[in-house]
Tab-separated table of N, CA and C in Angstrom:
chain	number	residue	atom	x	y	z
A	1	LYS	N	9.872	-12.080	6.862
A	1	LYS	CA	8.714	-12.950	6.705
A	1	LYS	C	7.867	-12.868	7.972
A	2	ALA	N	6.605	-12.589	7.810
A	2	ALA	CA	5.703	-12.454	8.959
A	2	ALA	C	5.361	-13.821	9.542
A	3	THR	N	5.220	-13.853	10.843
A	3	THR	CA	4.793	-15.062	11.521
A	3	THR	C	3.312	-14.933	11.845
A	4	VAL	N	2.538	-15.929	11.450
A	4	VAL	CA	1.103	-15.936	11.703
A	4	VAL	C	0.764	-17.218	12.446
A	5	GLY	N	-0.084	-17.110	13.420
A	5	GLY	CA	-0.511	-18.273	14.172
A	5	GLY	C	-1.906	-18.057	14.688
A	6	PRO	N	-2.419	-18.995	15.464
A	6	PRO	CA	-3.750	-18.810	16.040
A	6	PRO	C	-3.838	-17.491	16.795
A	7	GLY	N	-4.961	-16.821	16.609
A	7	GLY	CA	-5.164	-15.536	17.253
A	7	GLY	C	-6.123	-14.690	16.441
A	8	THR	N	-6.423	-13.512	16.928
A	8	THR	CA	-7.337	-12.593	16.253
A	8	THR	C	-6.543	-11.432	15.688
A	9	TYR	N	-6.819	-11.113	14.421
A	9	TYR	CA	-6.103	-10.071	13.699
A	9	TYR	C	-7.086	-9.021	13.198
A	10	ALA	N	-6.715	-7.752	13.353
A	10	ALA	CA	-7.574	-6.647	12.934
A	10	ALA	C	-7.527	-6.483	11.421
A	11	LEU	N	-8.670	-6.163	10.838
A	11	LEU	CA	-8.762	-5.781	9.433
A	11	LEU	C	-9.049	-4.289	9.395
A	12	GLY	N	-8.479	-3.607	8.435
A	12	GLY	CA	-8.697	-2.176	8.309
A	12	GLY	C	-7.557	-1.356	8.870
A	13	THR	N	-6.457	-2.016	9.225
A	13	THR	CA	-5.336	-1.301	9.831
A	13	THR	C	-4.246	-0.939	8.834
A	14	ILE	N	-4.347	-1.416	7.597
A	14	ILE	CA	-3.438	-0.995	6.538
A	14	ILE	C	-4.289	-0.303	5.485
A	15	PRO	N	-3.694	0.432	4.552
A	15	PRO	CA	-4.505	1.253	3.647
A	15	PRO	C	-5.673	0.527	2.970
A	16	VAL	N	-5.454	-0.593	2.339
A	16	VAL	CA	-6.566	-1.296	1.679
A	16	VAL	C	-6.353	-2.795	1.809
A	17	GLN	N	-7.358	-3.474	2.296
A	17	GLN	CA	-7.391	-4.928	2.319
A	17	GLN	C	-8.659	-5.312	1.584
A	18	GLU	N	-8.570	-6.251	0.680
A	18	GLU	CA	-9.719	-6.572	-0.154
A	18	GLU	C	-10.018	-8.060	-0.070
A	19	GLY	N	-11.289	-8.387	-0.140
A	19	GLY	CA	-11.675	-9.783	-0.122
A	19	GLY	C	-12.998	-9.974	-0.822
A	20	GLU	N	-13.311	-11.209	-1.050
A	20	GLU	CA	-14.586	-11.539	-1.667
A	20	GLU	C	-15.306	-12.514	-0.771
A	21	ALA	N	-16.558	-12.267	-0.534
A	21	ALA	CA	-17.367	-13.150	0.295
A	21	ALA	C	-18.588	-13.573	-0.497
A	22	GLN	N	-18.902	-14.851	-0.406
A	22	GLN	CA	-20.099	-15.343	-1.078
A	22	GLN	C	-21.164	-15.587	-0.030
A	23	LEU	N	-22.288	-14.942	-0.212
A	23	LEU	CA	-23.383	-15.073	0.729
A	23	LEU	C	-24.092	-16.409	0.541
A	24	SER	N	-24.876	-16.804	1.515
A	24	SER	CA	-25.547	-18.106	1.460
A	24	SER	C	-26.510	-18.213	0.286
A	25	ASP	N	-26.965	-17.077	-0.250
A	25	ASP	CA	-27.866	-17.134	-1.409
A	25	ASP	C	-27.105	-17.168	-2.728
A	26	GLY	N	-25.765	-17.298	-2.659
A	26	GLY	CA	-24.949	-17.426	-3.866
A	26	GLY	C	-24.472	-16.113	-4.444
A	27	VAL	N	-24.871	-14.993	-3.850
A	27	VAL	CA	-24.458	-13.684	-4.341
A	27	VAL	C	-23.051	-13.380	-3.823
A	28	SER	N	-22.172	-12.905	-4.706
A	28	SER	CA	-20.827	-12.520	-4.304
A	28	SER	C	-20.742	-11.020	-4.144
A	29	SER	N	-19.900	-10.583	-3.249
A	29	SER	CA	-19.671	-9.165	-3.048
A	29	SER	C	-18.186	-8.945	-2.812
A	30	VAL	N	-17.575	-8.088	-3.615
A	30	VAL	CA	-16.174	-7.735	-3.421
A	30	VAL	C	-16.144	-6.459	-2.596
A	31	CYS	N	-15.446	-6.498	-1.484
A	31	CYS	CA	-15.391	-5.367	-0.568
A	31	CYS	C	-13.963	-5.152	-0.105
A	32	HIS	N	-13.713	-3.963	0.410
A	32	HIS	CA	-12.438	-3.714	1.059
A	32	HIS	C	-12.673	-2.999	2.380
A	33	THR	N	-11.679	-3.107	3.240
A	33	THR	CA	-11.733	-2.418	4.519
A	33	THR	C	-10.853	-1.181	4.442
A	34	ASP	N	-11.119	-0.249	5.323
A	34	ASP	CA	-10.302	0.950	5.438
A	34	ASP	C	-10.419	1.453	6.867
A	35	ASN	N	-10.033	2.711	7.115
A	35	ASN	CA	-10.046	3.181	8.498
A	35	ASN	C	-11.440	3.355	9.077
A	36	THR	N	-12.506	3.331	8.253
A	36	THR	CA	-13.871	3.409	8.777
A	36	THR	C	-14.670	2.134	8.534
A	37	HIS	N	-14.118	1.201	7.803
A	37	HIS	CA	-14.748	-0.103	7.526
A	37	HIS	C	-13.747	-1.164	7.967
A	38	SER	N	-13.998	-1.759	9.118
A	38	SER	CA	-13.012	-2.657	9.702
A	38	SER	C	-13.672	-3.893	10.290
A	39	GLY	N	-12.870	-4.758	10.836
A	39	GLY	CA	-13.365	-5.981	11.454
A	39	GLY	C	-12.202	-6.813	11.939
A	40	SER	N	-12.387	-8.140	11.948
A	40	SER	CA	-11.321	-9.018	12.423
A	40	SER	C	-11.431	-10.394	11.774
A	41	VAL	N	-10.300	-11.067	11.752
A	41	VAL	CA	-10.237	-12.460	11.334
A	41	VAL	C	-9.558	-13.217	12.465
A	42	THR	N	-10.124	-14.359	12.831
A	42	THR	CA	-9.564	-15.175	13.901
A	42	THR	C	-9.112	-16.505	13.322
A	43	ILE	N	-7.828	-16.784	13.455
A	43	ILE	CA	-7.290	-18.094	13.071
A	43	ILE	C	-7.441	-18.995	14.276
A	44	GLN	N	-8.267	-20.029	14.124
A	44	GLN	CA	-8.515	-20.945	15.237
A	44	GLN	C	-7.580	-22.142	15.199
A	45	ALA	N	-7.228	-22.588	13.988
A	45	ALA	CA	-6.331	-23.737	13.850
A	45	ALA	C	-5.432	-23.510	12.650
A	46	LEU	N	-4.141	-23.794	12.833
A	46	LEU	CA	-3.161	-23.674	11.770
A	46	LEU	C	-2.295	-24.917	11.807
A	47	ASP	N	-2.288	-25.667	10.715
A	47	ASP	CA	-1.527	-26.911	10.634
A	47	ASP	C	-0.591	-26.834	9.430
A	48	PRO	N	0.642	-26.340	9.627
A	48	PRO	CA	1.571	-26.214	8.504
A	48	PRO	C	1.900	-27.550	7.829
A	49	ALA	N	1.929	-28.640	8.570
A	49	ALA	CA	2.230	-29.939	7.982
A	49	ALA	C	1.163	-30.355	6.965
A	50	ARG	N	-0.089	-30.081	7.271
A	50	ARG	CA	-1.195	-30.385	6.348
A	50	ARG	C	-1.494	-29.213	5.421
A	51	LYS	N	-0.818	-28.074	5.675
A	51	LYS	CA	-1.072	-26.833	4.924
A	51	LYS	C	-2.555	-26.478	5.003
A	52	ALA	N	-3.057	-26.407	6.231
A	52	ALA	CA	-4.480	-26.151	6.471
A	52	ALA	C	-4.640	-25.061	7.522
A	53	VAL	N	-5.659	-24.235	7.310
A	53	VAL	CA	-5.972	-23.175	8.261
A	53	VAL	C	-7.484	-23.031	8.339
A	54	SER	N	-7.997	-22.745	9.525
A	54	SER	CA	-9.439	-22.531	9.685
A	54	SER	C	-9.667	-21.444	10.719
A	55	GLY	N	-10.838	-20.816	10.602
A	55	GLY	CA	-11.163	-19.767	11.547
A	55	GLY	C	-12.449	-19.055	11.179
A	56	THR	N	-12.603	-17.858	11.722
A	56	THR	CA	-13.816	-17.075	11.529
A	56	THR	C	-13.447	-15.637	11.177
A	57	PHE	N	-14.435	-14.904	10.662
A	57	PHE	CA	-14.217	-13.494	10.372
A	57	PHE	C	-15.527	-12.724	10.453
A	58	ALA	N	-15.396	-11.436	10.671
A	58	ALA	CA	-16.525	-10.509	10.663
A	58	ALA	C	-15.976	-9.134	10.330
A	59	PHE	N	-16.655	-8.411	9.444
A	59	PHE	CA	-16.199	-7.069	9.108
A	59	PHE	C	-17.281	-6.272	8.398
A	60	LYS	N	-17.091	-4.945	8.408
A	60	LYS	CA	-17.864	-4.027	7.578
A	60	LYS	C	-16.940	-3.627	6.446
A	61	GLY	N	-17.407	-3.771	5.226
A	61	GLY	CA	-16.585	-3.418	4.077
A	61	GLY	C	-17.323	-2.476	3.154
A	62	ILE	N	-16.560	-1.732	2.387
A	62	ILE	CA	-17.143	-0.864	1.380
A	62	ILE	C	-17.077	-1.618	0.052
A	63	GLY	N	-18.222	-1.773	-0.579
A	63	GLY	CA	-18.300	-2.551	-1.803
A	63	GLY	C	-17.975	-1.744	-3.038
A	64	VAL	N	-17.784	-2.449	-4.153
A	64	VAL	CA	-17.533	-1.770	-5.420
A	64	VAL	C	-18.731	-0.913	-5.818
A	65	ASP	N	-19.881	-1.184	-5.202
A	65	ASP	CA	-21.076	-0.383	-5.466
A	65	ASP	C	-21.133	0.865	-4.580
A	66	GLY	N	-20.122	1.069	-3.729
A	66	GLY	CA	-20.078	2.237	-2.853
A	66	GLY	C	-20.869	2.083	-1.570
A	67	GLN	N	-21.551	0.969	-1.397
A	67	GLN	CA	-22.369	0.725	-0.205
A	67	GLN	C	-21.565	-0.030	0.857
A	68	THR	N	-21.946	0.165	2.112
A	68	THR	CA	-21.348	-0.603	3.202
A	68	THR	C	-22.054	-1.944	3.295
A	69	HIS	N	-21.265	-2.999	3.374
A	69	HIS	CA	-21.793	-4.361	3.520
A	69	HIS	C	-21.258	-4.936	4.825
A	70	VAL	N	-22.112	-5.612	5.561
A	70	VAL	CA	-21.732	-6.195	6.846
A	70	VAL	C	-21.671	-7.708	6.695
A	71	PHE	N	-20.522	-8.274	7.055
A	71	PHE	CA	-20.321	-9.720	7.041
A	71	PHE	C	-20.125	-10.165	8.482
A	72	SER	N	-20.972	-11.058	8.943
A	72	SER	CA	-20.858	-11.550	10.310
A	72	SER	C	-20.939	-13.068	10.286
A	73	GLU	N	-20.360	-13.680	11.274
A	73	GLU	CA	-20.368	-15.136	11.412
A	73	GLU	C	-19.756	-15.832	10.201
A	74	GLY	N	-18.768	-15.189	9.571
A	74	GLY	CA	-18.057	-15.821	8.457
A	74	GLY	C	-17.108	-16.882	8.961
A	75	MET	N	-16.873	-17.890	8.147
A	75	MET	CA	-15.930	-18.938	8.535
A	75	MET	C	-15.163	-19.434	7.318
A	76	PHE	N	-13.988	-19.963	7.560
A	76	PHE	CA	-13.165	-20.525	6.491
A	76	PHE	C	-12.457	-21.771	6.997
A	77	ASN	N	-12.198	-22.667	6.075
A	77	ASN	CA	-11.481	-23.916	6.333
A	77	ASN	C	-10.799	-24.259	5.012
A	78	VAL	N	-9.545	-23.876	4.864
A	78	VAL	CA	-8.864	-23.978	3.578
A	78	VAL	C	-7.506	-24.653	3.695
A	79	THR	N	-7.036	-25.124	2.558
A	79	THR	CA	-5.663	-25.647	2.441
A	79	THR	C	-4.954	-24.816	1.386
A	80	TRP	N	-3.634	-24.864	1.416
A	80	TRP	CA	-2.859	-24.118	0.436
A	80	TRP	C	-1.755	-25.001	-0.130
A	81	LYS	N	-1.198	-24.536	-1.267
A	81	LYS	CA	-0.082	-25.209	-1.926
A	81	LYS	C	1.101	-24.263	-1.962
A	82	GLU	N	2.296	-24.821	-1.835
A	82	GLU	CA	3.500	-24.023	-1.963
A	82	GLU	C	3.745	-23.721	-3.429
A	83	ARG	N	4.312	-22.551	-3.694
A	83	ARG	CA	4.669	-22.198	-5.081
A	83	ARG	C	6.055	-22.644	-5.386
């Protein structure tokens, strides 16, 4: 089981990582990273008791349309449930 905590993690270091980002104008784009489309995600706060995590991200991804999309100043603040 991997241990994850506050810190910055590279994207694009495993064969395919995929995500979906919704732009401020409501448009969604599904992209993945690879060895030429990379970036990082930074976990700023992790609270296992509240099951909450927040942080930022930025990356260049290749979209399903074959175009490179740049995501900068991304942020997340989410909670999770145990299965």
